[in-house]
PDB file of C-alpha atoms in Angstrom:
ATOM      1  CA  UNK I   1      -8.482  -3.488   7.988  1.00 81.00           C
ATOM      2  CA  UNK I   2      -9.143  -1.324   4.930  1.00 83.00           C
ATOM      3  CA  UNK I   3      -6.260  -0.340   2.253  1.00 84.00           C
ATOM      4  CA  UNK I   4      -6.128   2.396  -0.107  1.00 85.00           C
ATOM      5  CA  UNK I   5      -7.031   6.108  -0.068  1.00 85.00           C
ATOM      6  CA  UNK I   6     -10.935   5.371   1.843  1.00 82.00           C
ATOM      7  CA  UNK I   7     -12.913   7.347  -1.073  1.00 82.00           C
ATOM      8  CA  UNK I   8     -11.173  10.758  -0.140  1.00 86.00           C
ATOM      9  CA  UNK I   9      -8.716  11.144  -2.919  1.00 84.00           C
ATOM     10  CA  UNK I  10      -8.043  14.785  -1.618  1.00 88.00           C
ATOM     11  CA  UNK I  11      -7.445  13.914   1.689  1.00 89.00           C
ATOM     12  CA  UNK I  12      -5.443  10.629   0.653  1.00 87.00           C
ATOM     13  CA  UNK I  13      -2.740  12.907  -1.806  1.00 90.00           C
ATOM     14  CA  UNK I  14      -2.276  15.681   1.008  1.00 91.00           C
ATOM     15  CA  UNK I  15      -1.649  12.981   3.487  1.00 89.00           C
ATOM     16  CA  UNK I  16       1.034  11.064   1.239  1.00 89.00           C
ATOM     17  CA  UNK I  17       1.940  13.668   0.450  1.00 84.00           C
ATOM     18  CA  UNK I  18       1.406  13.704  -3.635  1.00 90.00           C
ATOM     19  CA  UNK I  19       1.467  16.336  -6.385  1.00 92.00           C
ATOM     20  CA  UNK I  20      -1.218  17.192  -8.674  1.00 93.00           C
ATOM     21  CA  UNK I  21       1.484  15.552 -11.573  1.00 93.00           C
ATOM     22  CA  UNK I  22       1.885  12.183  -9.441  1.00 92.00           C
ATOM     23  CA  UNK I  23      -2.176  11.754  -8.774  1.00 90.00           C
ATOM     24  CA  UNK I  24      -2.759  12.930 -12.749  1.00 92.00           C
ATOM     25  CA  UNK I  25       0.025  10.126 -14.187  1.00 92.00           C
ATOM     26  CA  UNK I  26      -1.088   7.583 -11.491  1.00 90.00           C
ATOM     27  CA  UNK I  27      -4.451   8.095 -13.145  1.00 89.00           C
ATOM     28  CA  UNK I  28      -3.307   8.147 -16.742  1.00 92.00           C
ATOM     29  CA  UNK I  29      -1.304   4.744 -15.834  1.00 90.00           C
ATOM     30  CA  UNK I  30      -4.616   3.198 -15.233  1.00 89.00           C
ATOM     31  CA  UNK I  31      -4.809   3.533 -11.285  1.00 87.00           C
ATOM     32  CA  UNK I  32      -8.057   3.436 -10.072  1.00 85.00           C
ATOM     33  CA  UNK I  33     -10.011   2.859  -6.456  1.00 80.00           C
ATOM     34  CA  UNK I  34      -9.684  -0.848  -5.703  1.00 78.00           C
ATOM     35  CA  UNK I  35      -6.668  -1.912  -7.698  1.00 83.00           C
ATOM     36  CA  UNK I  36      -3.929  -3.642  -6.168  1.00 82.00           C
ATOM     37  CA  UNK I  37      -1.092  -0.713  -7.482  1.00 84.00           C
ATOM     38  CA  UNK I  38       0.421   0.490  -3.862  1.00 85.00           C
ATOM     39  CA  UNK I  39       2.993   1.991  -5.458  1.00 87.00           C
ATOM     40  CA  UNK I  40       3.725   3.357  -8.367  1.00 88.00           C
ATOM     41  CA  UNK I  41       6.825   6.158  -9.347  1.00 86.00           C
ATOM     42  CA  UNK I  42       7.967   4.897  -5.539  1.00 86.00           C
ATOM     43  CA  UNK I  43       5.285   6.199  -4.186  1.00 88.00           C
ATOM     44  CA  UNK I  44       2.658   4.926  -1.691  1.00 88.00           C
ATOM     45  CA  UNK I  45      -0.694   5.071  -3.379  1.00 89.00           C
ATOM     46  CA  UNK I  46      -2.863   5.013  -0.379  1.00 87.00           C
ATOM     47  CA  UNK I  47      -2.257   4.270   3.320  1.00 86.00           C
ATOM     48  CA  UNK I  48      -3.206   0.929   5.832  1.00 82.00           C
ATOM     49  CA  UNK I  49      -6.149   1.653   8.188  1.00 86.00           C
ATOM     50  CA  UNK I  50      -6.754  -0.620  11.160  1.00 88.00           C
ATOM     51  CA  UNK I  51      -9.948  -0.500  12.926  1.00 91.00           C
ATOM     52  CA  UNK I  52      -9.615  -1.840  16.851  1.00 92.00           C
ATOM     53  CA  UNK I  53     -12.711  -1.610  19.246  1.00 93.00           C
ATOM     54  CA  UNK I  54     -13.689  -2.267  22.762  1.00 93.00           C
ATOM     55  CA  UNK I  55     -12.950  -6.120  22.556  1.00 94.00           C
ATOM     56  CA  UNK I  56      -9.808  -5.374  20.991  1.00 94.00           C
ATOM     57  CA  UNK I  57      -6.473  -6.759  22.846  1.00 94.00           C
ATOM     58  CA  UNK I  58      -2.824  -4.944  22.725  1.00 92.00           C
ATOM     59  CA  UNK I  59      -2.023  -8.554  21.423  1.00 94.00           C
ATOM     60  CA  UNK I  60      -4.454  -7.842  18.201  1.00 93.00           C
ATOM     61  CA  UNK I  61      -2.174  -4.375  17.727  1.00 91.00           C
ATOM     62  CA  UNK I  62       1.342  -6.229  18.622  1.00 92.00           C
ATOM     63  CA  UNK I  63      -0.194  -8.911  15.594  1.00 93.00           C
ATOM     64  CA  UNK I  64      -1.372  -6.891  13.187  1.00 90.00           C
ATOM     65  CA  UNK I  65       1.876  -4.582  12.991  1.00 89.00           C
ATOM     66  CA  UNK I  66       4.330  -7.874  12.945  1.00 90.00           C
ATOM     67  CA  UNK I  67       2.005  -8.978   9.879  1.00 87.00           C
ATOM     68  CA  UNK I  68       2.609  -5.539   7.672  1.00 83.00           C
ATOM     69  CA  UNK I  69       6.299  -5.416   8.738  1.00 84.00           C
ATOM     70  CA  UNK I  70       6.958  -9.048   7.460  1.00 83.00           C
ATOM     71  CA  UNK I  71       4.703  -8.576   4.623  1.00 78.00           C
ATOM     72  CA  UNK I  72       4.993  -5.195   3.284  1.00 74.00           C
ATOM     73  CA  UNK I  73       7.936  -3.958   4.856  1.00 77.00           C
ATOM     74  CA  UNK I  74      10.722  -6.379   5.203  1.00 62.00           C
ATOM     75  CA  UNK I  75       9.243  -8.160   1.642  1.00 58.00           C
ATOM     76  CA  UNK I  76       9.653  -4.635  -0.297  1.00 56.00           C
ATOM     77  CA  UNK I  77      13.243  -4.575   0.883  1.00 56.00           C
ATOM     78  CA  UNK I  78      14.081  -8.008  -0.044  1.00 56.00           C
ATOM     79  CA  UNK I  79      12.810  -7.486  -3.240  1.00 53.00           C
ATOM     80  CA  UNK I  80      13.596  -4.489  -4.193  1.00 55.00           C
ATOM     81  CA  UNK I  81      17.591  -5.281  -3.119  1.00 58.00           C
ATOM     82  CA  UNK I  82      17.605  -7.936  -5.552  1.00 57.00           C
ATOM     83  CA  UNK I  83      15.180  -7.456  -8.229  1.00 57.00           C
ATOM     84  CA  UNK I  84      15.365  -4.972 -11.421  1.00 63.00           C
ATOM     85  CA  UNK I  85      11.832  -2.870 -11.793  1.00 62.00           C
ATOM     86  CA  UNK I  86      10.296  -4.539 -14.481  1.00 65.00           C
ATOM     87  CA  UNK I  87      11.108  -7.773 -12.719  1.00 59.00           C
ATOM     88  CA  UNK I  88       8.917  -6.485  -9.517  1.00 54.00           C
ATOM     89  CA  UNK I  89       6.184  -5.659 -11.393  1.00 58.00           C
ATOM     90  CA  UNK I  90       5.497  -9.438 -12.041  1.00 58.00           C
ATOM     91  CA  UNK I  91       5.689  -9.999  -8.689  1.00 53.00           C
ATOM     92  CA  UNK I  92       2.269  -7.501  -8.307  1.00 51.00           C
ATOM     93  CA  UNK I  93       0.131  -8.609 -10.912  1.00 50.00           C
ATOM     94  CA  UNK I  94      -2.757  -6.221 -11.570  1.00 53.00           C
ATOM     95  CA  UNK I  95      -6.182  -7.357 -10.443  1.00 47.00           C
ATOM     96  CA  UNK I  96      -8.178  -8.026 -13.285  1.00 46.00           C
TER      97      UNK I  96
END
C-alpha cells in the first residue's frame, strides 16, 4: 500500500486532475514528497495505490477498501460536517 503521487509529479497532477496554480501554491505552502498533507485547497494531493499478487484473496480487496472507506472516507465527512477549517487542520498535524 503506497500513498501519495509515486515520484511522478506529472503524471500524479494530470491524474487528479490539478492546475499548474494548485501544484505551484501546494508547493509554496510547504508540500513536499512524503508529508502527510492529502489535501490541501480541497484537493486530493496524491492518490491510494494497492498492490495485490498471486497469494492475494478477494477477502484482502473486500478488507482493504472497508479500511479507506471508514478511515478516509466516512472520517472526512464526519469531520468536515462538524468542524470549521482551521479546526481540521489540528486534526492532521504535519509530520515533522
Amino acid at each position: 500500500l503506497r500513498t501519495g503521487c509515486f515520484c511522478n509529479p506529472g503524471a500524479c497532477q494530470d491524474a487528479l486532475p490539478l492546475s499548474d496554480a494548485d501544484v505551484l501554491s501546494n508547493y509554496a505552502s510547504g508540500h513536499v514528497c512524503g508529508d502527510r498533507r492529502g489535501v490541501m485547497n480541497d484537493k486530493p494531493t496524491g492518490a491510494i495505490r494497492a498492490s495485490f499478487g498471486k497469494d492475494s484473496l478477494w477477502e484482502d480487496m473486500d478488507i482493504l477498501a472497508s479500511f479507506i472507506e471508514k478511515v478516509f472516507v466516512s472520517r472526512k465527512r464526519t469531520l468536515m460536517a462538524s468542524h470549521s477549517p482551521e479546526e481540521l487542520k489540528n486534526n492532521f498535524p504535519e509530520k515533522k
